[in-house]
mmCIF file of C-alpha atoms in Angstrom:
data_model
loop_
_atom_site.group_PDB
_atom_site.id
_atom_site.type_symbol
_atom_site.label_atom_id
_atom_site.label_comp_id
_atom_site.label_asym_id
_atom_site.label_seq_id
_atom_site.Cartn_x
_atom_site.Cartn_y
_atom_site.Cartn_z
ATOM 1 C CA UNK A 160 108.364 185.038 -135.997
ATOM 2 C CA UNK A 161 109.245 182.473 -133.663
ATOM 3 C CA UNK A 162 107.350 181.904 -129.816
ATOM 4 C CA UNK A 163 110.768 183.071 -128.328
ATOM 5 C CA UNK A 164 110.141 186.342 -129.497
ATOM 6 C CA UNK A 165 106.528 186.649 -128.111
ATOM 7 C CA UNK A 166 107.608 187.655 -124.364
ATOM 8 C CA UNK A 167 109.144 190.741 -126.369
ATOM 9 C CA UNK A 168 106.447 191.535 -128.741
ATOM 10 C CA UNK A 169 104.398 191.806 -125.954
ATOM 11 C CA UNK A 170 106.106 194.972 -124.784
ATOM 12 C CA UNK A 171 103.463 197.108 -126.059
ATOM 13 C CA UNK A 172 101.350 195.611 -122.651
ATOM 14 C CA UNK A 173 104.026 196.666 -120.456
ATOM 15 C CA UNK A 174 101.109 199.612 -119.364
ATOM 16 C CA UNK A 175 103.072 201.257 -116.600
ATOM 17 C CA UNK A 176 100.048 203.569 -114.936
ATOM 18 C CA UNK A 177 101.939 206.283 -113.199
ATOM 19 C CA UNK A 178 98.742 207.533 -111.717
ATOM 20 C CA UNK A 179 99.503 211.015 -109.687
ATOM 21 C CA UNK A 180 97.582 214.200 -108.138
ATOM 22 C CA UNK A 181 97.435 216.812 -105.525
ATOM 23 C CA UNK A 182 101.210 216.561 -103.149
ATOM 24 C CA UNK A 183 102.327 213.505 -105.034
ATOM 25 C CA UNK A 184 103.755 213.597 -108.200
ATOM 26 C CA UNK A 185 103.677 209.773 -109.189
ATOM 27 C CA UNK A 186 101.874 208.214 -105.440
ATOM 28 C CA UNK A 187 101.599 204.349 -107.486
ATOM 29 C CA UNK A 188 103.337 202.999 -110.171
ATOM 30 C CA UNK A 189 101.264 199.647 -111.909
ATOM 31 C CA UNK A 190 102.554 197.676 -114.006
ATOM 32 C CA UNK A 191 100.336 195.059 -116.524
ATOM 33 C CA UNK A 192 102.565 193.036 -119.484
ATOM 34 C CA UNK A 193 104.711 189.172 -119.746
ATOM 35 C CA UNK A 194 107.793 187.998 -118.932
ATOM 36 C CA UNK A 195 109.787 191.700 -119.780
ATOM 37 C CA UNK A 196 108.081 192.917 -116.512
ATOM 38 C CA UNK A 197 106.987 189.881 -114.394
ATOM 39 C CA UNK A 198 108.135 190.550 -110.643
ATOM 40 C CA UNK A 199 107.247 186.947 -109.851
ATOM 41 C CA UNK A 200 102.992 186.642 -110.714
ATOM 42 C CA UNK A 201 103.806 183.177 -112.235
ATOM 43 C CA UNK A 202 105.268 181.791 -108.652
ATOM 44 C CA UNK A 203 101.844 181.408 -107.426
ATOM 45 C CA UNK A 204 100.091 179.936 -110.404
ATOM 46 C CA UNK A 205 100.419 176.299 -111.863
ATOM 47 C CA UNK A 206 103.242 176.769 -114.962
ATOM 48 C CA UNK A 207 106.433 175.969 -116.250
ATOM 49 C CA UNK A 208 107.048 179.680 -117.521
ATOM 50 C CA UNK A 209 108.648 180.669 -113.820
ATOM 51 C CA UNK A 210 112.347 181.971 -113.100
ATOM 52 C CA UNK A 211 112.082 181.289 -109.646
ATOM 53 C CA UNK A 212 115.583 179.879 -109.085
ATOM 54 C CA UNK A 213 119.093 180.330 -109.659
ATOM 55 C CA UNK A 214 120.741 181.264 -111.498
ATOM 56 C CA UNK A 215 117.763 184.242 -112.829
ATOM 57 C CA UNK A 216 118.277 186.772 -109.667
ATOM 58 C CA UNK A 217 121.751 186.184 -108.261
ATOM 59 C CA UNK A 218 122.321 189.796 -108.945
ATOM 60 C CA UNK A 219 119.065 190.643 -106.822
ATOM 61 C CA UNK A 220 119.597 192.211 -102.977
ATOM 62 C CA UNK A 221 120.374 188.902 -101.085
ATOM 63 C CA UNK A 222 121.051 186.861 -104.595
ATOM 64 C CA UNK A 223 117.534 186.006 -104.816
ATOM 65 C CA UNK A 224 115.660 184.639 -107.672
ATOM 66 C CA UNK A 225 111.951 186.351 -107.439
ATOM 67 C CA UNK A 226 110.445 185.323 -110.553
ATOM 68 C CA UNK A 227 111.497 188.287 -112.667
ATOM 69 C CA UNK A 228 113.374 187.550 -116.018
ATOM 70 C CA UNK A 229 116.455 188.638 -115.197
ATOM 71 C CA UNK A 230 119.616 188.272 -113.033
ATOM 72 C CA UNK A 231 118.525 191.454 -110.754
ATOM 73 C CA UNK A 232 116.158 194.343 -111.212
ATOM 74 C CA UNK A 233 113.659 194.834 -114.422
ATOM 75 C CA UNK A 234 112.964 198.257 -115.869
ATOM 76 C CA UNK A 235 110.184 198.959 -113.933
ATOM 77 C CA UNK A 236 112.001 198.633 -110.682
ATOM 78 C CA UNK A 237 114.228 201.265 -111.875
ATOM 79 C CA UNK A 238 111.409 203.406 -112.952
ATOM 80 C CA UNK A 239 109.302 203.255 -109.452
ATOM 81 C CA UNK A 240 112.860 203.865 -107.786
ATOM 82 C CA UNK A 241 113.404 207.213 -110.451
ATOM 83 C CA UNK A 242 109.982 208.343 -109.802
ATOM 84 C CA UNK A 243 111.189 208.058 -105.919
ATOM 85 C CA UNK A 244 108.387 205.270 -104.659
ATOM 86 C CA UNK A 245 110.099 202.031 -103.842
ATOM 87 C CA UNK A 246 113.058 199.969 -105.415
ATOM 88 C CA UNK A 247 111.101 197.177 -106.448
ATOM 89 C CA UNK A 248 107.225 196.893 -107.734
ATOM 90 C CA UNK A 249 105.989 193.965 -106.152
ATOM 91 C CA UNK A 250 104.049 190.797 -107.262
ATOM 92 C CA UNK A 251 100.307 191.163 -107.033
ATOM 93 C CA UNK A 252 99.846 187.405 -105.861
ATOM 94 C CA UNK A 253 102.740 187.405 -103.383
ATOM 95 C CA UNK A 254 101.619 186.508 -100.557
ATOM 96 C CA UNK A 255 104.491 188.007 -98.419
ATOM 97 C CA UNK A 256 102.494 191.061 -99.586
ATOM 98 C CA UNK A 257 99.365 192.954 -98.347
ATOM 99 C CA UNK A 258 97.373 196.159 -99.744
ATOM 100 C CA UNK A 259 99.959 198.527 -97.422
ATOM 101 C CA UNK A 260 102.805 197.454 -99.712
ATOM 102 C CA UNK A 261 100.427 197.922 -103.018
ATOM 103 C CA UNK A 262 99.332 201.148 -102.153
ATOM 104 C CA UNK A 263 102.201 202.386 -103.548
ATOM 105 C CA UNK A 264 102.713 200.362 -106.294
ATOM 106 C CA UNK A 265 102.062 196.668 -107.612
ATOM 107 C CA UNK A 266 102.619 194.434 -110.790
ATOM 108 C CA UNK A 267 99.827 192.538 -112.132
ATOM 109 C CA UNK A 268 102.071 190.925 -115.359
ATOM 110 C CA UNK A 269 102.508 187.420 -115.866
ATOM 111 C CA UNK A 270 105.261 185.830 -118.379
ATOM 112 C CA UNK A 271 103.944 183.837 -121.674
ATOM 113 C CA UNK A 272 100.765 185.893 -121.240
ATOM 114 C CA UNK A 273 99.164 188.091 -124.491
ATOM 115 C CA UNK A 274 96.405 189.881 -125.981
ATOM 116 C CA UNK A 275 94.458 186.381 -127.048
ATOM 117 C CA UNK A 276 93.705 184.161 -124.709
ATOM 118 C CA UNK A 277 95.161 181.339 -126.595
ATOM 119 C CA UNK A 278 98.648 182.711 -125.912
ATOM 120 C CA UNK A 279 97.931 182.944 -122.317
ATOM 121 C CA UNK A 280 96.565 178.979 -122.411
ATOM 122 C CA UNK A 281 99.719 177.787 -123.821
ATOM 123 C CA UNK A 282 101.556 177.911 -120.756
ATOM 124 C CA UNK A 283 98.945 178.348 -118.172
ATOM 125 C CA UNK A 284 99.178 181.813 -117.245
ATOM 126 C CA UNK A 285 97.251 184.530 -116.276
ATOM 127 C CA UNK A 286 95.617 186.154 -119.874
ATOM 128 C CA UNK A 287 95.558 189.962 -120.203
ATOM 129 C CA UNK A 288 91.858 190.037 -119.146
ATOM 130 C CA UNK A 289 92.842 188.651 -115.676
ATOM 131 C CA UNK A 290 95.328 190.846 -115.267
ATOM 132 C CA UNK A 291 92.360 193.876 -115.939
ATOM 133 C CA UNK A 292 90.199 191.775 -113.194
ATOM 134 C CA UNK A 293 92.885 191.560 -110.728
ATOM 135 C CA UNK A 294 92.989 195.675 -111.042
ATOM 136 C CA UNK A 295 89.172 196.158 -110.411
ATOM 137 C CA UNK A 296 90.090 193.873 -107.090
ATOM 138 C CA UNK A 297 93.063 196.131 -105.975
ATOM 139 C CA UNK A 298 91.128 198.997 -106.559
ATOM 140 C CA UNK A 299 88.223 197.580 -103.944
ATOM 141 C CA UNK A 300 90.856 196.566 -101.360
ATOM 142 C CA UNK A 301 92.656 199.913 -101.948
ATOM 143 C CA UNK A 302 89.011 201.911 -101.227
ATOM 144 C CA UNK A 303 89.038 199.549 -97.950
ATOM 145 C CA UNK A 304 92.665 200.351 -97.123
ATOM 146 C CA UNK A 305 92.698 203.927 -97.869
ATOM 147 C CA UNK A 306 89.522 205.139 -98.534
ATOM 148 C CA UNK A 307 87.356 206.293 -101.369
ATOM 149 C CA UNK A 308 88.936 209.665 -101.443
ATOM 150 C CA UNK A 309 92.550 208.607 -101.331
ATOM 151 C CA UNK A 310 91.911 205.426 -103.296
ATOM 152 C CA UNK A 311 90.448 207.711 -105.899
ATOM 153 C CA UNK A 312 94.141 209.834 -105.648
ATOM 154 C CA UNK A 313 95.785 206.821 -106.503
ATOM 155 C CA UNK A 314 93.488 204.765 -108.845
ATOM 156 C CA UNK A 315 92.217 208.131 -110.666
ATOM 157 C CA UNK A 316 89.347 206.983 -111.744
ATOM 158 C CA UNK A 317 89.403 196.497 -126.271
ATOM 159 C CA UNK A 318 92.525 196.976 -122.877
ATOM 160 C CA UNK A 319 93.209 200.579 -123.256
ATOM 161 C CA UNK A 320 89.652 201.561 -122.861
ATOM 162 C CA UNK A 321 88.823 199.372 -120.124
ATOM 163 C CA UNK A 322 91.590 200.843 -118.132
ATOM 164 C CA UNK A 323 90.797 204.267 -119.146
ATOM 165 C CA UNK A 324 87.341 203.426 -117.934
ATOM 166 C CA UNK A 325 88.536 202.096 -114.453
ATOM 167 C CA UNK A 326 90.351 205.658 -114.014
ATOM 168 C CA UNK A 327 93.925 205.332 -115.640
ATOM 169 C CA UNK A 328 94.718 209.187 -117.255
ATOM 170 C CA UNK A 329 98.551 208.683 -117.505
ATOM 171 C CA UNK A 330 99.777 205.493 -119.215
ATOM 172 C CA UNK A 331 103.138 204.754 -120.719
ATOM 173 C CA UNK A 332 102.842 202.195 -123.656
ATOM 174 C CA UNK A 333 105.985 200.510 -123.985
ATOM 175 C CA UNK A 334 107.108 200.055 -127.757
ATOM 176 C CA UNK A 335 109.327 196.947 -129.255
ATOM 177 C CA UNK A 336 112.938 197.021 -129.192
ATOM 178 C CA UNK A 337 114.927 195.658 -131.847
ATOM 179 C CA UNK A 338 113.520 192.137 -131.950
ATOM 180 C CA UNK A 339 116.011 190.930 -134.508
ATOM 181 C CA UNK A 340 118.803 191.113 -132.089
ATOM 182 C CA UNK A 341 117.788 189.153 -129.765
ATOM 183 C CA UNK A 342 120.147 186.295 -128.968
ATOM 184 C CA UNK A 343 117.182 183.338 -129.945
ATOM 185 C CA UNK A 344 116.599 185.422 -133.244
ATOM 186 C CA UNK A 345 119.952 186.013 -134.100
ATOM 187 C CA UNK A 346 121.130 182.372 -133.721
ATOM 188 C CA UNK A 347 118.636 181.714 -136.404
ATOM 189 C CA UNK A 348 120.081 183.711 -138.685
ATOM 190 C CA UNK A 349 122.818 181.644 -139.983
ATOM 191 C CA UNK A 350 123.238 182.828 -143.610
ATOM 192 C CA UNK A 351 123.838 185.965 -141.841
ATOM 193 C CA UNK A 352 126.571 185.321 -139.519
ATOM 194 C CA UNK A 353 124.246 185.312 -136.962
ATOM 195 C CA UNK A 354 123.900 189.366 -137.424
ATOM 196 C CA UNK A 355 120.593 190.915 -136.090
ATOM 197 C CA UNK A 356 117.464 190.253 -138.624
ATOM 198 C CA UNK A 357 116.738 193.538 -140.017
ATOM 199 C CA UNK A 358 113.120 192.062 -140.949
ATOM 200 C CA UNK A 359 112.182 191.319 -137.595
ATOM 201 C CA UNK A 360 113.796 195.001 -136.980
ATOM 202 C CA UNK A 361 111.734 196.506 -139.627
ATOM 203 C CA UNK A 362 108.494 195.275 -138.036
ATOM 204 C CA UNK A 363 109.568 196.984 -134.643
ATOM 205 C CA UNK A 364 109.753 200.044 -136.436
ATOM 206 C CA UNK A 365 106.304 199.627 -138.095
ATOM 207 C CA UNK A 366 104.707 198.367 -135.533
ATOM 208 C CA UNK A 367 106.082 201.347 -133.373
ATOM 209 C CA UNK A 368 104.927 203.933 -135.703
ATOM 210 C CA UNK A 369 101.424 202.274 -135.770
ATOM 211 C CA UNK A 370 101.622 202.786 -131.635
ATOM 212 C CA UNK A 371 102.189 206.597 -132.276
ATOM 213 C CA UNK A 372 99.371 206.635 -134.208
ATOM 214 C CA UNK A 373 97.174 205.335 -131.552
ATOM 215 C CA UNK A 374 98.081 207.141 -129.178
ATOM 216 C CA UNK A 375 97.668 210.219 -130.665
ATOM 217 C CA UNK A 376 94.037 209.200 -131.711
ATOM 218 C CA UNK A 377 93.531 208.167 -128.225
ATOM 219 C CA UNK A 378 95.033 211.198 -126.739
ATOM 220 C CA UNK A 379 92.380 213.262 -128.882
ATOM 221 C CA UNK A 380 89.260 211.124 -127.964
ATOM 222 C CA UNK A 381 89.632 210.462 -124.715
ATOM 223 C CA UNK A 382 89.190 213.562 -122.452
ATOM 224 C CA UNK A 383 91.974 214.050 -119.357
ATOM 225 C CA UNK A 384 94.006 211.381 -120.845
ATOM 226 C CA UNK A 385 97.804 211.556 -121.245
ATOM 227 C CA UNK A 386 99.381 208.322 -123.466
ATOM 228 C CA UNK A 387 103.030 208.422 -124.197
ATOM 229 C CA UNK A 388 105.601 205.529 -125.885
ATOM 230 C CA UNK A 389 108.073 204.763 -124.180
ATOM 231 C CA UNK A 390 110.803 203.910 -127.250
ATOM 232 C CA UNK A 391 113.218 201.943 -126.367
ATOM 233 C CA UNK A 392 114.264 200.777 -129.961
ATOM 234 C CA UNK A 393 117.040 203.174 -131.282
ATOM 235 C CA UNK A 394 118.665 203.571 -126.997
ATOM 236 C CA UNK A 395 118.883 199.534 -127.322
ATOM 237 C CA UNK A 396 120.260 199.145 -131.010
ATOM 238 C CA UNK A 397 122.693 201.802 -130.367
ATOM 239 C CA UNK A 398 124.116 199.623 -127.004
ATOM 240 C CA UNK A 399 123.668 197.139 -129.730
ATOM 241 C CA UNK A 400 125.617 198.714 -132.194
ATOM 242 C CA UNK A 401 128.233 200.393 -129.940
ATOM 243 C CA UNK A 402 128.062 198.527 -126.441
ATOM 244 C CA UNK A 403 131.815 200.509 -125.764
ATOM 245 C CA UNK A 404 129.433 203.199 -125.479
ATOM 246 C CA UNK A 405 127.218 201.839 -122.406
ATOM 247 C CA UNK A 406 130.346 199.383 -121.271
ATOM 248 C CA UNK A 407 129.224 196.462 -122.175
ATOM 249 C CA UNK A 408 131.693 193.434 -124.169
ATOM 250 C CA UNK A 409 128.769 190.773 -125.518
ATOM 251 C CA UNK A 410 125.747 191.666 -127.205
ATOM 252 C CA UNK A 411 125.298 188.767 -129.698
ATOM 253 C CA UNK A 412 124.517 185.906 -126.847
ATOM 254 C CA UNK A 413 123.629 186.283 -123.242
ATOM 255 C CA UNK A 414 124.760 185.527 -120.403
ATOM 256 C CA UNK A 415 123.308 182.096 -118.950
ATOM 257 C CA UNK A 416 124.146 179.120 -120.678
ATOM 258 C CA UNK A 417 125.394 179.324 -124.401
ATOM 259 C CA UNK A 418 123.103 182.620 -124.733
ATOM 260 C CA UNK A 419 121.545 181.322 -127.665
ATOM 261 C CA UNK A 420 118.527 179.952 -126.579
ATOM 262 C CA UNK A 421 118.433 179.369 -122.880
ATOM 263 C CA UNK A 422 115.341 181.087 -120.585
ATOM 264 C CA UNK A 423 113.040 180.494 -118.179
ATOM 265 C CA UNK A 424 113.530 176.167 -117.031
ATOM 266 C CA UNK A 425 116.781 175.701 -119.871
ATOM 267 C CA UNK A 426 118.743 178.540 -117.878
ATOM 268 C CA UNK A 427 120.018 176.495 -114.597
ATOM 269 C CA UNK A 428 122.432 176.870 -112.097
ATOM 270 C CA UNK A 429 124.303 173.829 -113.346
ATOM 271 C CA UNK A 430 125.007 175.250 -116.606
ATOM 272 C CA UNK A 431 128.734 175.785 -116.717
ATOM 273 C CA UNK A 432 128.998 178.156 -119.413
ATOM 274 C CA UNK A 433 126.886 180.826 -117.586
ATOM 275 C CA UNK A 434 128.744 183.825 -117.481
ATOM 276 C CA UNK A 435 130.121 185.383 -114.399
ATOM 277 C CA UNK A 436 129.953 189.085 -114.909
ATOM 278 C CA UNK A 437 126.540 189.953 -116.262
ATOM 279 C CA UNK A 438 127.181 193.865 -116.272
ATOM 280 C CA UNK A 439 128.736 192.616 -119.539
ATOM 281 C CA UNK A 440 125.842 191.719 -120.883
ATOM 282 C CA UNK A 441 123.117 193.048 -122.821
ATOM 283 C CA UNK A 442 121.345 190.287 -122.759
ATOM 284 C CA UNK A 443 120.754 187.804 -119.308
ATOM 285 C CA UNK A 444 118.840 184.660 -121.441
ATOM 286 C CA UNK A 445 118.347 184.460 -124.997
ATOM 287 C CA UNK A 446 115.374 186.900 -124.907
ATOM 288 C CA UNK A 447 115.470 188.825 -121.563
ATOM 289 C CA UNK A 448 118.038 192.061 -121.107
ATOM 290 C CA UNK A 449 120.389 191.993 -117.990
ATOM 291 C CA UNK A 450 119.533 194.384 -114.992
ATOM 292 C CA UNK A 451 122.412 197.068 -116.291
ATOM 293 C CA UNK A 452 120.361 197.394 -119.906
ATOM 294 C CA UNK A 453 117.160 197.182 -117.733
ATOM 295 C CA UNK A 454 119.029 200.068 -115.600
ATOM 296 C CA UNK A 455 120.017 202.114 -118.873
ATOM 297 C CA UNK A 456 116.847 201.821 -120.528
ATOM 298 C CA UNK A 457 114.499 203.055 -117.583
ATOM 299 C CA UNK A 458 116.898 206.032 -117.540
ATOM 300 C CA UNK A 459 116.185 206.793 -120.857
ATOM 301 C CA UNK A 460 112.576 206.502 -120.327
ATOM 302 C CA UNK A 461 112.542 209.048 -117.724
ATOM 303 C CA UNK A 462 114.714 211.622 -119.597
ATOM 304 C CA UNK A 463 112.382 211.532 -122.054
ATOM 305 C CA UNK A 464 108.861 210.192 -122.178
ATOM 306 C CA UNK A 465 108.076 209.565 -119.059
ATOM 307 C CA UNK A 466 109.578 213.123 -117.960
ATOM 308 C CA UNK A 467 106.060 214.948 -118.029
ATOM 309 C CA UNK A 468 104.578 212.547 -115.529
ATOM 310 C CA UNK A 469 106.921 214.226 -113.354
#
């Protein structure tokens, strides 16, 4: 499988904490994971893996590229906004920022980062681990902000064990989507007419079902804990498979450049084969979805397992 499709595979980090008690149903929504979920971490650190320019957020209130992946809103916007908290989930290194706007909700994710830290060192970006630290350090300024009692509302008190241990009792773990459709995979799939790469599908699948394994042995073990997947797969290979269905017209390239294998620095304003009607789009680069499949996907997501945090 090639790097392109790393930023993807990483999905399963996409641990959206929708931590909630007492007169709020969902008070915070916290995000950890790469480039899928970004809101613009890898701004403020030294790395080329950045989508802070045009044309990657043109589509964004004001036409403003923030550093997410996309050419507006990511998923987890749309899920903070559906659990009625804010629009957007900011950056935790922002510095436009403080604790007031975190209270209710903050991103720690950073593109090109993984599990091993070797993934993370590639492009210089913040590893998984970090990502953990910076948490502990939110929680402290939250206590300060807040209070202990509050703080504790909100922050409730291996990666899934660590957070567990810091106080996380409802976490969404994002599954894959169909990784062989991805523009970047597709293109190498030549022999095929470019059609999506049912191996790289089948290991979505498997890896999937290995995730529902998990978390039902975690659900089990861990007392007060409530794990879910959030499956995406079979919502995304059916706008795939019938975009008519969703209203979308190209699903085999995206949008910027030739769609084959631009992101992050190779998708540029210059590039006159960018699109001009994303909402037409599944995809915005060759790996990252548009804001409308972002849209349709967080919809799905809280229709179904994301519906009991509610």
């Amino acid at each position: 499988m090639d790097h392109e499709s790393m930023s993807w595979l990483l999905l399963l980090l996409e641990l959206l904490l929708m931590l909630g008690m007492l007169e709020a149903k969902v008070p915070a929504v916290i995000v950890f994971g790469d480039s899928s979920v970004d809101s613009g971490n890898n701004n403020y650190i030294p790395t080329i893996a950045r989508s802070n320019f045009q044309p990657y957020g043109r589509d964004f209130e004001g036409g403003k590229p923030t550093g997410r992946f996309c050419n507006g809103r990511i998923a987890t916007d749309f899920v903070s906004e559906a659990f009625g908290i804010k629009p957007t989930v900011p950056a935790y290194l922002d510095p436009t920022y403080s604790i007031k706007d975190f209270a209710t909700g903050v991103c720690f994710a950073s593109a090109g980062t993984g599990f091993d830290n070797a993934t993370s060192d590639v492009l210089s970006v913040i590893p998984l681990w970090k990502e953990v630290e910076y948490f502990k350090e939110y929680q402290r300024r939250l206590r300060g902000y807040l209070g202990n009692y509050r703080a504790k509302q909100i922050v409730n008190e291996a990666l899934y064990m660590e957070i567990y241990r810091l106080g996380a009792r409802k976490i969404s773990i994002g599954g894959l989507p169909p990784m062989g459709c991805l523009p970047a995979e597709r293109a190498s799939n030549i022999k095929d007419g470019c059609a999506c790469r049912e191996d790289y599908n089948l290991v979505s699948r498997q890896f999937n079902s290995k995730l529902v394994a998990l978390i039902n042995k975690l659900n089990s073990q861990l007392k007060g804990i409530g794990l879910v997947l959030s499956d995406i797969y079979y919502t995304m290979l059916e706008a795939i498979e019938k975009p008519h269905l969703y209203g979308f017209e190209t699903v085999e390239v995206g949008c910027c450049g030739t769609g084959i294998f631009e992101m992050g620095i190779l998708c540029t304003k210059s590039n006159p084969l960018t699109c001009t009607d994303a909402s037409k789009y599944i995809f915005w680069d060759a790996i990252h979805g548009t804001e409308k499949i972002c849209s349709i996907l967080a919809d799905h997501l809280m229709r179904t397992s994301l519906a009991g945090f509610l």
